[in-house]
Amino acid sequence: MAIVWHTKMTAHEYAAAGDDLEVPRPNCPACVVAMVFWGSYNRPVRIGPVDLRLRIHRAMCKSCRSSHALLPDLVAVGRLDSIEVIGAAVVEMAAGATAGAIARRASLPYATVRDWRRRFASRAKLLSAGLLAATVALGDLVPRLPLGEVLAALCAVTAAARACRRRFAIDGSDWAVANLVAGGHLFSANTDPPLIAA
């Protein structure tokens, strides 16, 4: 399992921090008791042609003995590429760019970019519903949605991020904040992301 936390750092700043990185101590999602830090591991993240190594801390609940990876909101569960890279590619594809053109421009494998488009399009309705529910739970109104499932999902990303920023006074891109709201599963490779309201 993963617990996603908000960071103001870019992926490059996060990677440079290494062992000096300060991570917030979370409460256990099940028991709501403070967890203890329980080791860490290195996780790769790719930003175009650049590969970085991020130090991911783990936390364990002493009560229920469950452990969780503490992921920054700039990465998606199960994805090598950063949330910003994937988000920018999805926006370009929604505007009509081909997966091949984006892959060449970003120095990425064609199959990877194609999979992002397919995954986002196949889950667009689910993402819209979850992100718009989070928008309402955070006290904002649902905006008028454009026609088309993918465009509606992109609008929902913006709405949820805006509501989260307003409610919790956090900064960050729409993609990072929406990934935080989605518990790291905004672009995850699983079929049904567990969307949560912050």
Short mmCIF file of C-alpha atoms in Angstrom, two decimals:
data_model
loop_
_atom_site.label_atom_id
_atom_site.label_comp_id
_atom_site.label_asym_id
_atom_site.label_seq_id
_atom_site.Cartn_x
_atom_site.Cartn_y
_atom_site.Cartn_z
CA MET A 1 0.00 0.00 0.00
CA ALA A 2 1.04 3.59 -0.52
CA ILE A 3 0.33 6.78 1.35
CA VAL A 4 0.78 9.86 -0.85
CA TRP A 5 2.05 13.10 0.64
CA HIS A 6 2.36 16.58 -0.81
CA THR A 7 5.82 17.92 -1.56
CA LYS A 8 6.75 21.38 -2.79
CA MET A 9 9.93 19.99 -4.37
CA THR A 10 10.47 19.12 -7.98
CA ALA A 11 11.63 15.60 -8.81
CA HIS A 12 15.19 16.90 -9.27
CA GLU A 13 15.15 18.62 -5.85
CA TYR A 14 13.64 15.54 -4.24
CA ALA A 15 16.32 13.27 -5.72
CA ALA A 16 19.10 15.68 -4.67
CA ALA A 17 17.84 15.70 -1.06
CA GLY A 18 18.64 11.98 -0.70
CA ASP A 19 18.90 10.88 2.94
CA ASP A 20 18.38 14.47 4.18
CA LEU A 21 14.77 14.45 2.99
CA GLU A 22 12.20 15.16 5.69
CA VAL A 23 9.00 13.17 5.24
CA PRO A 24 5.85 13.82 7.30
CA ARG A 25 4.96 11.07 9.76
CA PRO A 26 1.47 9.79 8.81
CA ASN A 27 -1.27 8.17 10.82
CA CYS A 28 -2.29 4.64 9.91
CA PRO A 29 -5.23 4.75 7.46
CA ALA A 30 -6.93 1.85 9.29
CA CYS A 31 -6.12 2.49 12.97
CA VAL A 32 -5.60 6.29 12.91
CA VAL A 33 -2.54 5.97 15.18
CA ALA A 34 0.85 7.51 14.47
CA MET A 35 3.04 5.23 12.38
CA VAL A 36 6.78 4.76 12.83
CA PHE A 37 9.34 5.05 10.04
CA TRP A 38 10.45 1.64 8.88
CA GLY A 39 13.30 1.84 6.38
CA SER A 40 13.38 3.14 2.84
CA TYR A 41 14.18 2.13 -0.71
CA ASN A 42 15.22 3.80 -3.96
CA ARG A 43 12.60 4.23 -6.66
CA PRO A 44 13.39 5.28 -10.23
CA VAL A 45 11.49 8.11 -11.88
CA ARG A 46 11.97 9.17 -15.50
CA ILE A 47 11.55 12.73 -16.72
CA GLY A 48 11.94 12.49 -20.49
CA PRO A 49 15.45 11.18 -21.16
CA VAL A 50 16.60 11.74 -17.53
CA ASP A 51 16.41 8.96 -14.94
CA LEU A 52 16.39 9.96 -11.27
CA ARG A 53 16.45 7.88 -8.08
CA LEU A 54 14.03 8.95 -5.36
CA ARG A 55 14.39 7.83 -1.74
CA ILE A 56 11.00 6.45 -0.71
CA HIS A 57 10.48 6.05 3.03
CA ARG A 58 8.28 3.38 4.55
CA ALA A 59 6.12 3.58 7.66
CA MET A 60 4.65 0.83 9.80
CA CYS A 61 1.71 0.82 12.21
CA LYS A 62 2.64 -0.75 15.55
CA SER A 63 -1.01 -1.55 16.21
CA CYS A 64 -2.08 -3.45 13.06
CA ARG A 65 1.46 -4.18 11.77
CA SER A 66 0.66 -2.89 8.27
CA SER A 67 3.33 -1.02 6.35
CA HIS A 68 3.03 1.63 3.67
CA ALA A 69 5.34 3.33 1.19
CA LEU A 70 5.28 7.12 1.58
CA LEU A 71 5.13 8.37 -2.02
CA PRO A 72 5.48 12.02 -3.00
CA ASP A 73 2.60 13.32 -5.12
CA LEU A 74 4.92 13.79 -8.09
CA VAL A 75 4.90 10.06 -8.92
CA ALA A 76 2.11 7.62 -9.76
CA VAL A 77 1.86 4.16 -8.27
CA GLY A 78 3.36 1.64 -10.68
CA ARG A 79 4.59 4.18 -13.24
CA LEU A 80 8.19 4.97 -14.08
CA ASP A 81 7.51 8.45 -15.48
CA SER A 82 6.69 11.50 -13.39
CA ILE A 83 3.12 12.73 -13.09
CA GLU A 84 4.02 15.94 -14.96
CA VAL A 85 5.41 14.09 -17.97
CA ILE A 86 2.39 11.80 -18.22
CA GLY A 87 -0.07 14.65 -17.68
CA ALA A 88 1.50 16.84 -20.36
CA ALA A 89 1.39 13.95 -22.83
CA VAL A 90 -2.28 13.24 -22.08
CA VAL A 91 -3.18 16.92 -22.64
CA GLU A 92 -1.29 16.91 -25.98
CA MET A 93 -3.04 13.73 -27.09
CA ALA A 94 -6.44 15.17 -26.12
CA ALA A 95 -5.59 18.14 -28.37
CA GLY A 96 -4.93 15.78 -31.29
CA ALA A 97 -1.20 14.96 -31.10
CA THR A 98 -0.27 11.37 -31.89
CA ALA A 99 1.46 9.07 -29.43
CA GLY A 100 4.35 8.69 -31.89
CA ALA A 101 4.93 12.45 -32.15
CA ILE A 102 4.89 12.86 -28.37
CA ALA A 103 7.19 9.87 -27.87
CA ARG A 104 9.75 11.27 -30.33
CA ARG A 105 9.60 14.78 -28.86
CA ALA A 106 9.95 13.54 -25.25
CA SER A 107 12.48 10.77 -26.03
CA LEU A 108 10.15 8.10 -24.67
CA PRO A 109 9.15 4.65 -25.94
CA TYR A 110 6.14 4.75 -28.25
CA ALA A 111 4.41 1.87 -26.45
CA THR A 112 4.66 3.71 -23.12
CA VAL A 113 3.01 6.87 -24.43
CA ARG A 114 0.35 4.86 -26.26
CA ASP A 115 -0.43 3.00 -23.01
CA TRP A 116 -0.93 6.30 -21.14
CA ARG A 117 -3.51 7.40 -23.71
CA ARG A 118 -5.33 4.06 -23.67
CA ARG A 119 -5.36 3.85 -19.88
CA PHE A 120 -6.54 7.44 -19.41
CA ALA A 121 -9.25 7.10 -22.06
CA SER A 122 -10.50 3.76 -20.69
CA ARG A 123 -10.81 5.19 -17.17
CA ALA A 124 -11.94 8.72 -18.06
CA LYS A 125 -15.50 8.22 -16.75
CA LEU A 126 -14.28 6.70 -13.49
CA LEU A 127 -11.68 9.44 -13.02
CA SER A 128 -14.25 12.16 -13.72
CA ALA A 129 -16.71 10.70 -11.22
CA GLY A 130 -14.10 10.29 -8.48
CA LEU A 131 -12.42 13.66 -8.95
CA LEU A 132 -15.71 15.53 -9.20
CA ALA A 133 -16.96 13.78 -6.04
CA ALA A 134 -13.76 14.97 -4.33
CA THR A 135 -14.39 18.48 -5.67
CA VAL A 136 -17.83 18.54 -4.05
CA ALA A 137 -16.53 16.96 -0.82
CA LEU A 138 -13.94 19.74 -0.62
CA GLY A 139 -16.66 22.39 -0.88
CA ASP A 140 -16.51 23.48 -4.52
CA LEU A 141 -19.10 23.31 -7.27
CA VAL A 142 -18.75 21.00 -10.24
CA PRO A 143 -17.88 23.01 -13.36
CA ARG A 144 -19.72 22.68 -16.66
CA LEU A 145 -18.06 19.73 -18.36
CA PRO A 146 -17.09 19.67 -22.04
CA LEU A 147 -18.36 16.96 -24.36
CA GLY A 148 -16.24 13.86 -24.56
CA GLU A 149 -15.08 11.60 -21.73
CA VAL A 150 -11.38 12.49 -21.99
CA LEU A 151 -12.00 16.25 -22.05
CA ALA A 152 -14.41 15.89 -19.11
CA ALA A 153 -11.75 13.97 -17.16
CA LEU A 154 -9.19 16.72 -17.87
CA CYS A 155 -11.70 19.29 -16.62
CA ALA A 156 -12.26 17.17 -13.49
CA VAL A 157 -8.50 17.11 -12.82
CA THR A 158 -8.44 20.91 -12.86
CA ALA A 159 -11.57 21.21 -10.68
CA ALA A 160 -10.32 18.77 -8.03
CA ALA A 161 -6.89 20.41 -7.91
CA ARG A 162 -8.42 23.88 -7.56
CA ALA A 163 -10.73 22.70 -4.76
CA CYS A 164 -7.87 21.01 -2.92
CA ARG A 165 -5.62 24.08 -3.22
CA ARG A 166 -8.40 26.34 -1.95
CA ARG A 167 -9.34 24.09 0.97
CA PHE A 168 -5.83 23.19 2.19
CA ALA A 169 -3.77 26.14 0.90
CA ILE A 170 -1.30 23.88 -0.90
CA ASP A 171 0.49 24.66 -4.12
CA GLY A 172 1.59 22.47 -7.00
CA SER A 173 0.51 21.64 -10.50
CA ASP A 174 -2.98 20.36 -11.27
CA TRP A 175 -1.52 16.93 -12.01
CA ALA A 176 0.37 16.61 -8.71
CA VAL A 177 -2.56 17.83 -6.61
CA ALA A 178 -5.06 15.60 -8.45
CA ASN A 179 -2.66 12.67 -7.98
CA LEU A 180 -2.64 13.48 -4.26
CA VAL A 181 -6.45 13.44 -4.21
CA ALA A 182 -6.43 10.12 -6.10
CA GLY A 183 -4.02 8.56 -3.61
CA GLY A 184 -1.25 8.17 -6.20
CA HIS A 185 -3.50 6.32 -8.64
CA LEU A 186 -4.24 9.09 -11.14
CA PHE A 187 -2.22 7.29 -13.82
CA SER A 188 -1.53 3.98 -12.08
CA ALA A 189 -1.44 0.82 -14.12
CA ASN A 190 -4.25 -0.89 -12.20
CA THR A 191 -7.75 -1.03 -13.64
CA ASP A 192 -9.79 0.64 -10.91
CA PRO A 193 -7.97 3.41 -8.99
CA PRO A 194 -9.19 3.96 -5.43
CA LEU A 195 -10.14 7.63 -5.61
CA ILE A 196 -10.32 9.39 -2.29
CA ALA A 197 -11.40 12.81 -1.13
CA ALA A 198 -8.68 14.50 0.89
#
